[in-house]
Backbone as CSV, one residue per row, in Angstrom:
resi,resn,N_x,N_y,N_z,CA_x,CA_y,CA_z,C_x,C_y,C_z
1,MET,0.824,-1.200,0.000,0.000,0.000,0.000,0.864,1.258,0.000
2,LEU,1.905,1.262,0.827,2.806,2.406,0.866,3.486,2.606,-0.479
3,PHE,3.817,1.489,-1.160,4.477,1.551,-2.470,3.539,2.208,-3.496
4,ILE,2.248,1.826,-3.446,1.255,2.394,-4.362,1.100,3.887,-4.114
5,LEU,1.006,4.268,-2.840,0.893,5.680,-2.497,2.108,6.468,-2.953
6,SER,3.291,5.844,-2.850,4.519,6.492,-3.285,4.509,6.732,-4.794
7,LEU,4.027,5.737,-5.554,3.926,5.882,-7.007,2.935,6.986,-7.381
8,GLN,1.797,7.025,-6.667,0.796,8.048,-6.936,1.363,9.439,-6.654
9,SER,2.085,9.562,-5.544,2.675,10.840,-5.183,3.688,11.296,-6.234
10,LYS,4.479,10.356,-6.730,5.484,10.684,-7.746,4.818,11.139,-9.033
11,ALA,3.722,10.453,-9.407,2.998,10.821,-10.631,2.409,12.224,-10.506
12,LEU,1.869,12.540,-9.324,1.309,13.876,-9.100,2.394,14.939,-9.198
13,GLU,3.548,14.648,-8.628,4.650,15.604,-8.680,5.120,15.825,-10.117
14,GLN,5.100,14.777,-10.933,5.487,14.907,-12.342,4.482,15.769,-13.102
15,GLN,3.183,15.559,-12.823,2.154,16.381,-13.457,2.281,17.842,-13.034
16,TYR,2.585,18.044,-11.775,2.763,19.392,-11.247,3.930,20.099,-11.943
17,GLU,5.045,19.404,-12.096,6.211,19.975,-12.770,5.891,20.312,-14.219
18,LEU,5.102,19.453,-14.856,4.714,19.709,-16.242,3.901,21.001,-16.332
19,LEU,2.948,21.177,-15.398,2.132,22.387,-15.397,2.972,23.632,-15.150
20,LEU,3.934,23.527,-14.242,4.788,24.676,-13.933,5.577,25.144,-15.151
21,ASN,5.839,24.243,-16.065,6.687,24.564,-17.221,5.902,24.892,-18.481
22,ILE,4.577,25.029,-18.355,3.771,25.431,-19.503,3.807,26.956,-19.614
23,PRO,4.277,27.485,-20.746,4.378,28.959,-20.866,3.002,29.611,-20.964
24,GLY,2.884,30.807,-20.368,1.658,31.593,-20.487,0.484,31.076,-19.688
25,LEU,0.725,30.217,-18.711,-0.361,29.684,-17.902,-1.031,30.820,-17.116
26,THR,-2.358,30.903,-17.198,-3.079,32.010,-16.551,-3.528,31.671,-15.136
27,TRP,-3.145,30.487,-14.648,-3.499,30.103,-13.283,-2.308,29.431,-12.610
28,LYS,-2.341,29.433,-11.297,-1.228,28.907,-10.512,-1.554,27.499,-10.013
29,PRO,-0.727,26.505,-10.344,-0.942,25.152,-9.831,-0.313,24.956,-8.451
30,SER,-0.827,23.975,-7.721,-0.298,23.635,-6.405,-0.525,22.151,-6.146
31,LEU,0.281,21.564,-5.282,0.129,20.162,-4.896,-0.675,19.996,-3.614
32,ASN,-0.929,21.081,-2.921,-1.524,20.982,-1.584,-2.866,20.258,-1.581
33,PHE,-3.783,20.670,-2.465,-5.124,20.092,-2.472,-5.123,18.671,-3.024
34,VAL,-4.463,18.478,-4.146,-4.538,17.192,-4.833,-3.937,16.051,-4.013
35,LYS,-3.009,16.369,-3.130,-2.395,15.327,-2.305,-3.218,14.988,-1.065
36,SER,-4.192,15.838,-0.734,-4.905,15.622,0.523,-6.394,15.345,0.349
37,HIS,-6.885,15.358,-0.891,-8.329,15.224,-1.114,-8.613,14.135,-2.153
38,PRO,-9.657,13.308,-1.942,-9.971,12.217,-2.879,-10.701,12.720,-4.119
39,PHE,-10.095,13.661,-4.841,-10.778,14.362,-5.914,-10.619,13.691,-7.275
40,LEU,-9.531,12.989,-7.474,-9.243,12.453,-8.802,-9.947,11.133,-9.107
41,GLN,-10.761,10.629,-8.157,-11.477,9.394,-8.452,-12.421,9.630,-9.618
42,ARG,-12.493,8.670,-10.502,-13.312,8.829,-11.695,-14.765,8.498,-11.417
43,SER,-15.639,9.075,-12.217,-17.061,8.796,-12.074,-17.321,7.319,-12.331
44,GLN,-18.235,6.733,-11.558,-18.639,5.348,-11.766,-19.841,5.251,-12.708
45,ASN,-20.263,6.374,-13.246,-21.368,6.379,-14.204,-20.861,5.784,-15.513
46,PRO,-21.387,4.631,-15.955,-20.846,3.969,-17.140,-21.048,4.747,-18.432
47,SER,-21.939,5.735,-18.430,-22.166,6.506,-19.653,-20.990,7.434,-19.947
48,GLN,-20.198,7.764,-18.914,-19.072,8.694,-19.070,-19.502,9.902,-19.918
49,ARG,-20.534,10.578,-19.483,-21.154,11.643,-20.252,-20.271,12.894,-20.275
50,LYS,-19.991,13.403,-21.445,-19.281,14.672,-21.526,-20.271,15.828,-21.589
51,TYR,-21.383,15.616,-22.206,-22.459,16.599,-22.176,-23.741,15.874,-22.524
52,VAL,-24.789,16.095,-21.751,-26.069,15.440,-21.977,-27.133,16.510,-22.147
53,GLN,-27.897,16.420,-23.235,-29.028,17.323,-23.412,-30.071,16.974,-22.360
54,ASN,-30.367,17.907,-21.491,-31.193,17.631,-20.325,-32.642,18.041,-20.591
55,MET,-33.521,17.037,-20.685,-34.923,17.292,-21.008,-35.622,18.091,-19.912
56,PHE,-35.193,17.896,-18.657,-35.801,18.645,-17.570,-35.518,20.136,-17.720
57,ILE,-34.273,20.489,-17.980,-33.935,21.898,-18.177,-34.705,22.459,-19.371
58,ASP,-34.778,21.690,-20.453,-35.483,22.156,-21.648,-36.945,22.484,-21.354
59,SER,-37.520,21.811,-20.372,-38.945,22.003,-20.075,-39.225,23.237,-19.210
60,LEU,-38.190,23.847,-18.665,-38.386,24.969,-17.742,-38.676,26.284,-18.468
61,GLU,-39.324,27.181,-17.746,-39.530,28.545,-18.239,-38.175,29.214,-18.413
62,SER,-38.017,29.942,-19.506,-36.740,30.605,-19.778,-36.599,31.880,-18.958
63,PHE,-35.412,32.102,-18.446,-35.094,33.355,-17.769,-34.928,34.445,-18.812
64,ASN,-35.497,35.594,-18.551,-35.364,36.710,-19.477,-35.420,38.007,-18.685
65,SER,-34.450,38.856,-18.863,-34.416,40.128,-18.148,-34.100,41.258,-19.120
66,PRO,-34.866,42.345,-19.057,-34.593,43.489,-19.935,-33.449,44.362,-19.422
67,LEU,-33.011,44.100,-18.199,-31.973,44.926,-17.581,-30.603,44.645,-18.186
68,THR,-29.725,45.614,-18.085,-28.346,45.447,-18.531,-27.485,45.038,-17.342
69,ALA,-26.723,43.976,-17.490,-25.868,43.508,-16.397,-24.664,44.430,-16.242
70,PRO,-24.191,44.648,-15.009,-22.977,45.447,-14.807,-21.750,44.738,-15.382
71,GLU,-20.673,45.480,-15.556,-19.448,44.916,-16.125,-18.855,43.832,-15.234
72,SER,-19.030,43.990,-13.912,-18.530,42.987,-12.970,-19.526,42.862,-11.825
73,PHE,-19.498,41.698,-11.175,-20.433,41.456,-10.079,-19.869,40.322,-9.227
74,ASP,-20.145,40.371,-7.911,-19.595,39.349,-7.024,-20.456,39.222,-5.771
75,TRP,-21.161,38.089,-5.644,-21.990,37.879,-4.454,-21.148,37.758,-3.183
76,THR,-19.899,37.347,-3.313,-19.059,37.232,-2.121,-18.746,38.606,-1.525
77,ALA,-18.805,39.647,-2.357,-18.627,41.017,-1.874,-19.961,41.636,-1.467
78,MET,-21.020,41.311,-2.207,-22.341,41.885,-1.933,-22.967,41.296,-0.672
79,GLU,-22.852,39.976,-0.513,-23.467,39.267,0.619,-22.487,38.232,1.186
80,PRO,-21.397,38.697,1.785,-20.374,37.753,2.250,-20.883,36.727,3.257
81,SER,-21.843,37.107,4.088,-22.353,36.161,5.081,-23.144,35.026,4.441
82,CYS,-23.592,35.227,3.205,-24.348,34.195,2.491,-23.458,33.304,1.635
83,MET,-22.173,33.576,1.612,-21.243,32.809,0.780,-20.204,32.067,1.615
84,LYS,-20.356,32.085,2.941,-19.270,31.622,3.803,-19.157,30.110,3.906
85,ILE,-20.241,29.364,3.638,-20.200,27.907,3.753,-19.862,27.286,2.406
86,ILE,-18.859,26.430,2.381,-18.453,25.725,1.164,-18.618,24.232,1.412
87,THR,-19.535,23.592,0.714,-19.728,22.155,0.870,-18.506,21.391,0.376
88,ASP,-18.098,20.371,1.109,-17.013,19.487,0.697,-17.606,18.099,0.440
89,THR,-17.565,17.645,-0.805,-18.150,16.346,-1.153,-17.277,15.172,-0.714
90,GLY,-16.009,15.422,-0.414,-15.139,14.379,0.122,-15.116,13.120,-0.722
91,ASN,-15.423,11.963,-0.095,-15.403,10.674,-0.788,-16.671,10.407,-1.599
92,CYS,-17.584,11.359,-1.620,-18.871,11.194,-2.300,-19.006,12.280,-3.370
93,PRO,-18.477,12.051,-4.582,-18.452,13.125,-5.592,-19.824,13.422,-6.194
94,SER,-20.726,13.832,-5.321,-22.105,14.171,-5.707,-22.165,15.654,-6.051
95,TYR,-21.377,16.054,-7.061,-21.144,17.470,-7.302,-22.409,18.247,-7.644
96,ASN,-23.257,17.676,-8.500,-24.475,18.399,-8.870,-25.405,18.562,-7.679
97,SER,-25.616,17.483,-6.933,-26.480,17.572,-5.754,-25.938,18.605,-4.773
98,ALA,-24.643,18.520,-4.489,-24.036,19.421,-3.509,-24.106,20.875,-3.962
99,ALA,-23.792,21.132,-5.232,-23.782,22.509,-5.730,-25.176,23.111,-5.748
100,GLU,-26.182,22.309,-6.089,-27.533,22.852,-6.197,-28.193,23.029,-4.829
101,VAL,-27.925,22.118,-3.900,-28.403,22.325,-2.532,-27.722,23.549,-1.931
102,GLN,-26.424,23.702,-2.195,-25.704,24.882,-1.717,-26.290,26.155,-2.311
103,ALA,-26.661,26.106,-3.589,-27.262,27.277,-4.243,-28.575,27.657,-3.570
104,LEU,-29.368,26.660,-3.183,-30.611,26.945,-2.462,-30.310,27.617,-1.119
105,SER,-29.336,27.084,-0.395,-28.938,27.675,0.886,-28.516,29.124,0.703
106,ASP,-27.671,29.363,-0.296,-27.151,30.706,-0.541,-28.261,31.659,-0.957
107,LEU,-29.154,31.186,-1.835,-30.223,32.036,-2.339,-31.219,32.402,-1.243
108,ARG,-31.539,31.436,-0.382,-32.459,31.738,0.720,-31.847,32.766,1.682
109,CYS,-30.535,32.723,1.818,-29.845,33.716,2.650,-29.880,35.086,1.978
110,ILE,-29.560,35.133,0.689,-29.554,36.397,-0.048,-30.935,37.050,-0.021
111,GLN,-31.967,36.236,-0.172,-33.338,36.747,-0.204,-33.952,36.866,1.197
112,ALA,-33.163,36.610,2.234,-33.617,36.715,3.639,-34.836,35.841,3.920
113,ARG,-34.859,34.653,3.302,-35.942,33.703,3.580,-35.705,32.967,4.901
114,ASP,-34.451,32.940,5.342,-34.102,32.394,6.652,-33.539,33.525,7.507
115,PRO,-33.801,33.518,8.814,-33.321,34.614,9.667,-31.802,34.692,9.737
116,GLU,-31.134,33.574,9.526,-29.672,33.538,9.419,-29.318,32.419,8.447
117,TYR,-28.033,32.325,8.080,-27.655,31.331,7.071,-27.990,29.918,7.540
118,VAL,-28.674,29.158,6.684,-29.012,27.766,6.965,-28.452,26.897,5.840
119,GLN,-27.684,25.902,6.198,-27.167,24.949,5.226,-28.154,23.786,5.125
120,TYR,-28.539,23.454,3.882,-29.498,22.372,3.666,-28.779,21.075,3.302
121,SER,-29.516,19.968,3.373,-28.923,18.631,3.392,-28.637,18.028,2.014
122,VAL,-27.367,17.847,1.710,-26.956,17.098,0.524,-27.250,15.612,0.727
123,GLN,-27.092,15.154,1.959,-27.281,13.728,2.264,-28.676,13.237,1.872
124,GLN,-29.682,14.081,2.053,-31.047,13.667,1.727,-31.179,13.317,0.245
125,LEU,-30.536,14.078,-0.617,-30.596,13.791,-2.049,-29.766,12.565,-2.408
126,VAL,-28.599,12.429,-1.756,-27.766,11.247,-1.976,-28.537,9.984,-1.602
127,ASP,-29.213,10.016,-0.460,-29.905,8.832,0.053,-31.216,8.541,-0.668
128,CYS,-31.966,9.557,-0.968,-33.317,9.359,-1.503,-33.346,9.177,-3.014
129,GLU,-32.309,9.644,-3.702,-32.436,9.672,-5.157,-31.145,9.361,-5.914
130,TYR,-30.101,10.148,-5.720,-29.025,10.193,-6.708,-27.725,9.498,-6.328
131,GLY,-27.533,9.144,-5.074,-26.291,8.497,-4.697,-25.101,9.429,-4.873
132,CYS,-23.913,8.843,-4.821,-22.693,9.647,-4.915,-22.207,9.858,-6.342
133,TYR,-22.674,9.054,-7.290,-22.106,9.111,-8.634,-23.174,9.319,-9.700
134,ALA,-24.206,10.087,-9.399,-25.280,10.245,-10.367,-25.837,11.650,-10.319
135,GLY,-26.739,11.923,-11.261,-27.438,13.209,-11.277,-26.907,14.156,-12.328
136,LEU,-27.831,14.737,-13.076,-27.511,15.748,-14.073,-27.787,17.134,-13.498
137,THR,-27.365,18.164,-14.221,-27.720,19.517,-13.834,-29.231,19.626,-13.723
138,GLY,-29.700,20.133,-12.621,-31.127,20.322,-12.421,-31.815,19.194,-11.681
139,ASP,-31.192,18.016,-11.597,-31.840,16.897,-10.912,-32.094,17.220,-9.444
140,ALA,-31.113,17.834,-8.797,-31.286,18.179,-7.384,-32.365,19.242,-7.221
141,TRP,-32.376,20.226,-8.117,-33.418,21.247,-8.076,-34.792,20.611,-8.258
142,LYS,-34.893,19.658,-9.196,-36.176,18.985,-9.440,-36.634,18.247,-8.193
143,PHE,-35.718,17.539,-7.535,-36.055,16.825,-6.301,-36.523,17.805,-5.229
144,MET,-35.793,18.903,-5.065,-36.146,19.876,-4.021,-37.476,20.556,-4.331
145,LEU,-37.763,20.787,-5.619,-39.031,21.396,-6.012,-40.200,20.477,-5.683
146,ASN,-40.007,19.180,-5.897,-41.092,18.213,-5.688,-41.195,17.724,-4.242
147,SER,-40.044,17.440,-3.611,-40.039,16.791,-2.294,-39.539,17.681,-1.167
148,GLY,-38.836,18.757,-1.507,-38.248,19.604,-0.483,-36.987,18.998,0.092
149,VAL,-36.298,19.760,0.913,-35.038,19.305,1.498,-34.947,19.789,2.945
150,PRO,-34.511,18.921,3.886,-34.331,19.341,5.274,-32.983,20.035,5.452
151,THR,-32.700,20.454,6.663,-31.436,21.113,6.950,-30.303,20.101,7.105
152,GLU,-29.093,20.592,6.979,-27.898,19.775,7.199,-27.839,19.274,8.635
153,SER,-28.271,20.072,9.579,-28.258,19.637,10.976,-29.256,18.516,11.225
154,CYS,-30.301,18.462,10.417,-31.307,17.390,10.530,-30.783,16.089,9.928
155,VAL,-30.250,16.162,8.701,-29.710,14.977,8.007,-28.290,15.307,7.552
156,PRO,-27.278,15.056,8.401,-25.883,15.433,8.103,-25.299,14.671,6.911
157,PHE,-24.323,15.288,6.282,-23.684,14.729,5.077,-22.632,13.696,5.481
158,GLU,-23.070,12.497,5.823,-22.174,11.434,6.282,-21.460,10.736,5.129
159,SER,-22.066,10.723,3.947,-21.480,10.016,2.810,-20.178,10.646,2.327
160,LYS,-19.930,11.906,2.709,-18.660,12.513,2.299,-17.471,11.795,2.938
161,LEU,-17.727,11.049,4.017,-16.671,10.272,4.674,-16.658,8.824,4.194
162,THR,-17.847,8.249,3.965,-17.941,6.830,3.623,-18.010,6.552,2.128
163,GLY,-18.509,7.539,1.358,-18.719,7.310,-0.067,-19.887,6.392,-0.345
164,LYS,-20.720,6.129,0.661,-21.825,5.182,0.507,-23.171,5.877,0.673
165,LYS,-24.184,5.329,-0.013,-25.552,5.809,0.102,-26.233,5.136,1.278
166,ASN,-26.997,5.896,2.044,-27.740,5.345,3.169,-29.216,5.216,2.819
167,ILE,-30.044,4.889,3.787,-31.486,4.798,3.589,-32.090,6.198,3.647
168,CYS,-33.032,6.475,2.766,-33.693,7.782,2.710,-34.345,8.105,4.055
169,SER,-33.997,9.249,4.622,-34.482,9.618,5.953,-35.923,10.112,5.920
170,THR,-36.718,9.663,6.877,-38.092,10.148,7.054,-38.221,10.972,8.333
171,GLN,-37.135,11.064,9.087,-37.065,11.930,10.251,-35.623,12.365,10.435
172,CYS,-35.396,13.376,11.263,-34.040,13.859,11.511,-33.230,12.792,12.251
173,LYS,-31.926,12.954,12.211,-31.041,11.992,12.862,-31.317,11.894,14.355
174,ASN,-31.766,12.995,14.956,-32.055,12.985,16.400,-33.486,12.531,16.710
175,GLY,-34.213,12.116,15.670,-35.564,11.603,15.868,-36.665,12.631,15.739
176,SER,-36.322,13.893,15.552,-37.343,14.937,15.412,-37.945,14.924,14.009
177,SER,-38.997,15.688,13.814,-39.720,15.707,12.537,-38.851,16.267,11.412
178,LEU,-39.076,15.731,10.220,-38.322,16.127,9.030,-39.050,17.299,8.355
179,ASN,-38.671,18.502,8.694,-39.257,19.684,8.072,-38.427,20.073,6.853
180,VAL,-39.104,20.396,5.752,-38.388,20.678,4.507,-38.767,22.047,3.957
181,VAL,-37.881,22.582,3.101,-38.176,23.789,2.333,-38.070,23.449,0.852
182,LYS,-38.715,24.263,0.017,-38.707,24.048,-1.426,-38.465,25.376,-2.146
183,PRO,-37.834,25.325,-3.318,-37.842,26.520,-4.164,-39.262,26.711,-4.700
184,THR,-39.614,27.925,-5.051,-40.959,28.168,-5.585,-41.022,27.988,-7.096
185,LYS,-39.862,28.180,-7.755,-39.831,28.101,-9.210,-38.389,27.899,-9.662
186,LEU,-38.233,27.346,-10.857,-36.922,27.200,-11.483,-36.973,27.819,-12.868
187,LYS,-35.890,28.472,-13.258,-35.834,29.066,-14.593,-34.597,28.582,-15.344
188,LYS,-34.795,28.285,-16.613,-33.689,27.886,-17.488,-32.962,29.130,-17.971
189,VAL,-31.653,29.116,-17.869,-30.834,30.232,-18.359,-30.051,29.744,-19.569
190,GLU,-30.329,30.341,-20.716,-29.649,29.937,-21.942,-28.143,30.140,-21.803
191,GLY,-27.377,29.271,-22.464,-25.929,29.349,-22.390,-25.358,30.464,-23.242
192,VAL,-25.800,31.687,-22.956,-25.340,32.885,-23.664,-24.716,33.804,-22.616
193,GLU,-23.534,34.291,-22.875,-22.784,35.058,-21.876,-23.601,36.196,-21.271
194,SER,-24.272,36.993,-22.091,-25.011,38.142,-21.581,-26.186,37.716,-20.696
195,GLN,-26.874,36.638,-21.081,-27.994,36.153,-20.283,-27.508,35.571,-18.956
196,MET,-26.392,34.866,-19.000,-25.828,34.298,-17.782,-25.426,35.405,-16.807
197,MET,-24.863,36.490,-17.318,-24.489,37.618,-16.471,-25.724,38.213,-15.786
198,LYS,-26.793,38.397,-16.552,-28.035,38.939,-15.991,-28.596,38.015,-14.912
199,ALA,-28.491,36.704,-15.149,-29.017,35.739,-14.188,-28.218,35.759,-12.892
200,VAL,-26.897,35.831,-12.996,-26.038,35.808,-11.805,-26.349,36.990,-10.886
201,VAL,-26.708,38.127,-11.466,-27.055,39.297,-10.665,-28.318,39.027,-9.835
202,GLN,-29.172,38.112,-10.313,-30.386,37.742,-9.579,-30.094,36.747,-8.453
203,GLY,-29.072,35.926,-8.637,-28.730,34.924,-7.625,-27.731,33.924,-8.179
204,PRO,-27.150,33.069,-7.328,-26.191,32.066,-7.799,-26.802,31.200,-8.900
205,LEU,-26.015,30.956,-9.953,-26.469,30.219,-11.119,-25.894,28.806,-11.096
206,SER,-26.750,27.794,-11.130,-26.302,26.390,-11.122,-25.903,25.966,-12.539
207,VAL,-24.680,25.466,-12.668,-24.142,25.064,-13.971,-23.343,23.771,-13.819
208,GLU,-22.913,23.248,-14.955,-21.945,22.151,-15.006,-20.782,22.584,-15.884
209,PHE,-19.617,21.987,-15.663,-18.506,22.183,-16.595,-17.665,20.913,-16.651
210,ASP,-16.883,20.787,-17.720,-16.032,19.609,-17.885,-14.891,19.647,-16.878
211,HIS,-14.717,18.536,-16.197,-13.734,18.389,-15.129,-12.596,17.502,-15.638
212,TYR,-11.408,18.097,-15.760,-10.203,17.389,-16.215,-9.233,17.204,-15.047
213,GLU,-8.241,16.376,-15.265,-7.273,16.065,-14.200,-6.570,17.306,-13.659
214,ASP,-6.265,18.271,-14.529,-5.483,19.420,-14.059,-6.260,20.310,-13.091
215,LEU,-7.590,20.182,-13.048,-8.383,21.006,-12.135,-7.976,20.795,-10.677
216,ALA,-7.567,19.575,-10.339,-7.182,19.257,-8.961,-5.945,20.038,-8.512
217,PHE,-5.172,20.553,-9.474,-3.957,21.307,-9.143,-4.230,22.812,-9.040
218,TYR,-5.453,23.234,-9.336,-5.769,24.670,-9.348,-5.594,25.283,-7.962
219,SER,-4.911,26.424,-7.928,-4.697,27.148,-6.678,-5.256,28.563,-6.749
220,SER,-4.997,29.263,-7.854,-5.471,30.640,-8.017,-5.318,31.041,-9.480
221,GLY,-5.866,32.216,-9.816,-5.785,32.693,-11.190,-7.018,32.308,-11.988
222,ILE,-6.945,32.483,-13.307,-8.074,32.206,-14.197,-7.823,30.894,-14.918
223,TYR,-8.613,29.898,-14.569,-8.405,28.539,-15.067,-8.850,28.378,-16.521
224,THR,-7.989,27.723,-17.295,-8.341,27.142,-18.585,-7.766,25.735,-18.591
225,HIS,-8.495,24.792,-19.167,-7.984,23.423,-19.210,-6.682,23.381,-19.994
226,THR,-5.667,22.795,-19.382,-4.324,22.818,-19.953,-3.737,21.432,-20.158
227,TYR,-4.022,20.521,-19.218,-3.344,19.226,-19.252,-4.226,18.163,-18.595
228,GLY,-4.134,16.920,-19.071,-4.782,15.796,-18.396,-6.053,15.325,-19.075
229,GLU,-6.512,14.161,-18.650,-7.685,13.522,-19.230,-8.987,14.085,-18.663
230,TRP,-10.045,13.955,-19.473,-11.381,14.316,-19.017,-11.830,13.295,-17.985
231,ILE,-12.494,13.766,-16.908,-12.967,12.869,-15.859,-14.485,12.808,-15.819
232,ASP,-15.150,13.943,-15.776,-16.609,13.942,-15.642,-17.112,15.360,-15.855
233,ARG,-18.427,15.539,-15.743,-19.026,16.865,-15.653,-19.170,17.206,-14.176
234,MET,-18.862,18.429,-13.806,-18.908,18.837,-12.405,-19.937,19.932,-12.192
235,GLY,-20.785,19.763,-11.180,-21.741,20.790,-10.822,-21.083,21.885,-10.004
236,ALA,-21.545,23.127,-10.187,-20.970,24.268,-9.472,-21.974,25.422,-9.483
237,GLU,-21.637,26.483,-8.758,-22.421,27.720,-8.745,-21.580,28.849,-9.320
238,ILE,-22.112,29.578,-10.278,-21.482,30.835,-10.683,-22.018,31.920,-9.760
239,VAL,-21.123,32.561,-9.016,-21.546,33.574,-8.032,-21.051,34.974,-8.396
240,GLY,-20.382,35.107,-9.537,-19.913,36.418,-9.945,-19.147,36.337,-11.248
241,TYR,-18.650,37.497,-11.679,-17.859,37.557,-12.905,-17.084,38.866,-12.916
242,GLY,-16.060,38.921,-13.756,-15.257,40.134,-13.830,-14.156,39.988,-14.862
243,GLU,-13.118,40.778,-14.693,-11.974,40.759,-15.608,-10.706,40.998,-14.806
244,GLU,-9.661,40.253,-15.151,-8.387,40.357,-14.445,-7.251,40.244,-15.460
245,ASN,-6.386,41.226,-15.490,-5.266,41.245,-16.440,-5.738,41.066,-17.887
246,GLY,-6.888,41.683,-18.192,-7.404,41.626,-19.556,-8.134,40.354,-19.910
247,ILE,-8.324,39.453,-18.944,-9.003,38.178,-19.205,-10.309,38.150,-18.417
248,LYS,-11.414,37.890,-19.107,-12.714,37.822,-18.446,-12.864,36.461,-17.744
249,PHE,-13.578,36.482,-16.607,-13.733,35.227,-15.862,-15.107,35.147,-15.205
250,TRP,-15.515,33.910,-14.946,-16.632,33.603,-14.057,-16.057,33.262,-12.689
251,LYS,-16.659,33.759,-11.630,-16.272,33.343,-10.283,-17.179,32.193,-9.880
252,VAL,-16.591,31.083,-9.525,-17.335,29.835,-9.357,-17.103,29.250,-7.966
253,LYS,-18.190,28.842,-7.337,-18.133,28.184,-6.032,-18.181,26.679,-6.273
254,ILE,-17.147,25.973,-5.807,-16.959,24.559,-6.108,-17.227,23.724,-4.859
255,PRO,-17.987,22.629,-4.946,-18.294,21.824,-3.747,-17.146,20.892,-3.339
256,LEU,-15.995,21.506,-3.056,-14.809,20.738,-2.667,-14.200,21.236,-1.358
257,GLY,-14.913,22.101,-0.657,-14.409,22.597,0.611,-13.510,23.808,0.455
258,GLU,-13.216,24.447,1.575,-12.436,25.678,1.565,-10.962,25.455,1.226
259,GLN,-10.519,24.189,1.283,-9.113,23.932,0.977,-8.831,23.986,-0.523
260,PHE,-9.881,23.959,-1.342,-9.690,24.005,-2.791,-9.549,25.441,-3.286
261,GLY,-8.633,25.645,-4.220,-8.524,26.912,-4.930,-8.410,28.124,-4.034
262,GLU,-9.199,29.153,-4.321,-9.180,30.405,-3.569,-10.252,30.335,-2.476
263,ASN,-9.949,29.579,-1.437,-10.866,29.388,-0.302,-12.211,28.809,-0.732
264,GLY,-12.166,27.832,-1.628,-13.376,27.167,-2.088,-13.942,27.740,-3.376
265,PHE,-13.355,28.802,-3.880,-13.801,29.429,-5.127,-12.702,29.308,-6.178
266,MET,-13.085,29.519,-7.427,-12.099,29.574,-8.499,-12.617,30.530,-9.572
267,LYS,-11.725,30.925,-10.456,-12.093,31.722,-11.613,-11.896,30.851,-12.857
268,ILE,-12.879,30.872,-13.749,-12.819,30.127,-15.009,-13.005,31.120,-16.151
269,ALA,-12.221,30.971,-17.204,-12.294,31.888,-18.341,-13.726,32.035,-18.838
270,LYS,-14.120,33.264,-19.116,-15.501,33.616,-19.477,-15.583,34.076,-20.925
271,GLY,-16.682,33.687,-21.588,-16.931,34.155,-22.945,-16.264,33.346,-24.023
272,THR,-15.613,32.241,-23.639,-14.895,31.409,-24.611,-15.438,29.982,-24.654
273,GLY,-16.457,29.699,-23.842,-16.992,28.339,-23.787,-16.081,27.380,-23.052
274,GLU,-15.208,27.922,-22.201,-14.233,27.090,-21.496,-14.913,25.941,-20.748
275,CYS,-14.473,24.726,-21.022,-14.956,23.508,-20.360,-16.491,23.388,-20.421
276,LYS,-17.086,24.012,-21.433,-18.552,23.989,-21.629,-19.312,24.513,-20.412
277,ILE,-18.692,25.444,-19.686,-19.395,26.028,-18.538,-20.530,26.938,-19.003
278,GLU,-20.436,27.430,-20.244,-21.488,28.287,-20.779,-22.527,27.481,-21.535
279,SER,-23.000,26.420,-20.862,-24.133,25.645,-21.347,-25.344,26.089,-20.527
280,ASN,-26.488,25.492,-20.751,-27.688,25.884,-20.006,-27.487,25.758,-18.509
281,GLY,-27.984,26.740,-17.774,-27.920,26.708,-16.318,-29.314,26.858,-15.726
282,ILE,-29.387,26.808,-14.400,-30.665,26.935,-13.692,-30.554,28.002,-12.625
283,LEU,-31.550,28.889,-12.609,-31.663,29.903,-11.578,-32.868,29.554,-10.709
284,GLY,-32.635,29.335,-9.421,-33.720,29.038,-8.508,-34.424,30.303,-8.039
285,VAL,-35.689,30.173,-7.718,-36.466,31.266,-7.152,-37.046,30.752,-5.829
286,VAL,-36.854,31.518,-4.737,-37.326,31.056,-3.432,-38.383,32.009,-2.870
């Protein structure tokens, strides 16, 4: 086992050195996260989907706003108390479920639907529906719209440690009643840069993007895929956008914990279709 770990560590160090020597890299790589987090495990979904046309998203009402979006925007600056919790999926790469439940938590805080920040339960979706290796963009929103979701304190995210699905909870872990909240509506946001900007100003935007091996080395800067194999589609929240050193970016909240990237956030190149992040997204209404 130690020999295997040693080989893995050496391979990571070689990949890191390769990234360091790529000229013109717009982001800074690091070994800190990739050596301490079970992030590089591949999806167990046999379809190995790079992009799936999602019939549920297609069926939603389209988001449309006549307003002009500002040149830059950042929910972490506008509502820092609503952006402070970063879900860590750990051994359970339920990225879409985690990102969309997190988006509901953040949106309810932004809209003052809860008296203080409340984190809602990823575990409930893992157990009742999607497990650790399933779910498309919008699946978690659809579940929450139909069935609702309890709080994290009611049904804690235990699968992030075990990687296993449990039995769907009908009461809180402490035996109390399972009270749930639901979004009131969902809107489809077309994968057009200007529309996405307008949507983000309304609230965190749920999206997916292509997840490659080099993402695990991301530390800071504006990410563009540079090296490594495709692994899966990853769910995330776009919480802002801007420009840095002449390069436009989306500010993205990633369900990998605060140890990833810039304290749980990253910047991804904007307006270029990078990693297909500018595909259809979902804006929740609470």
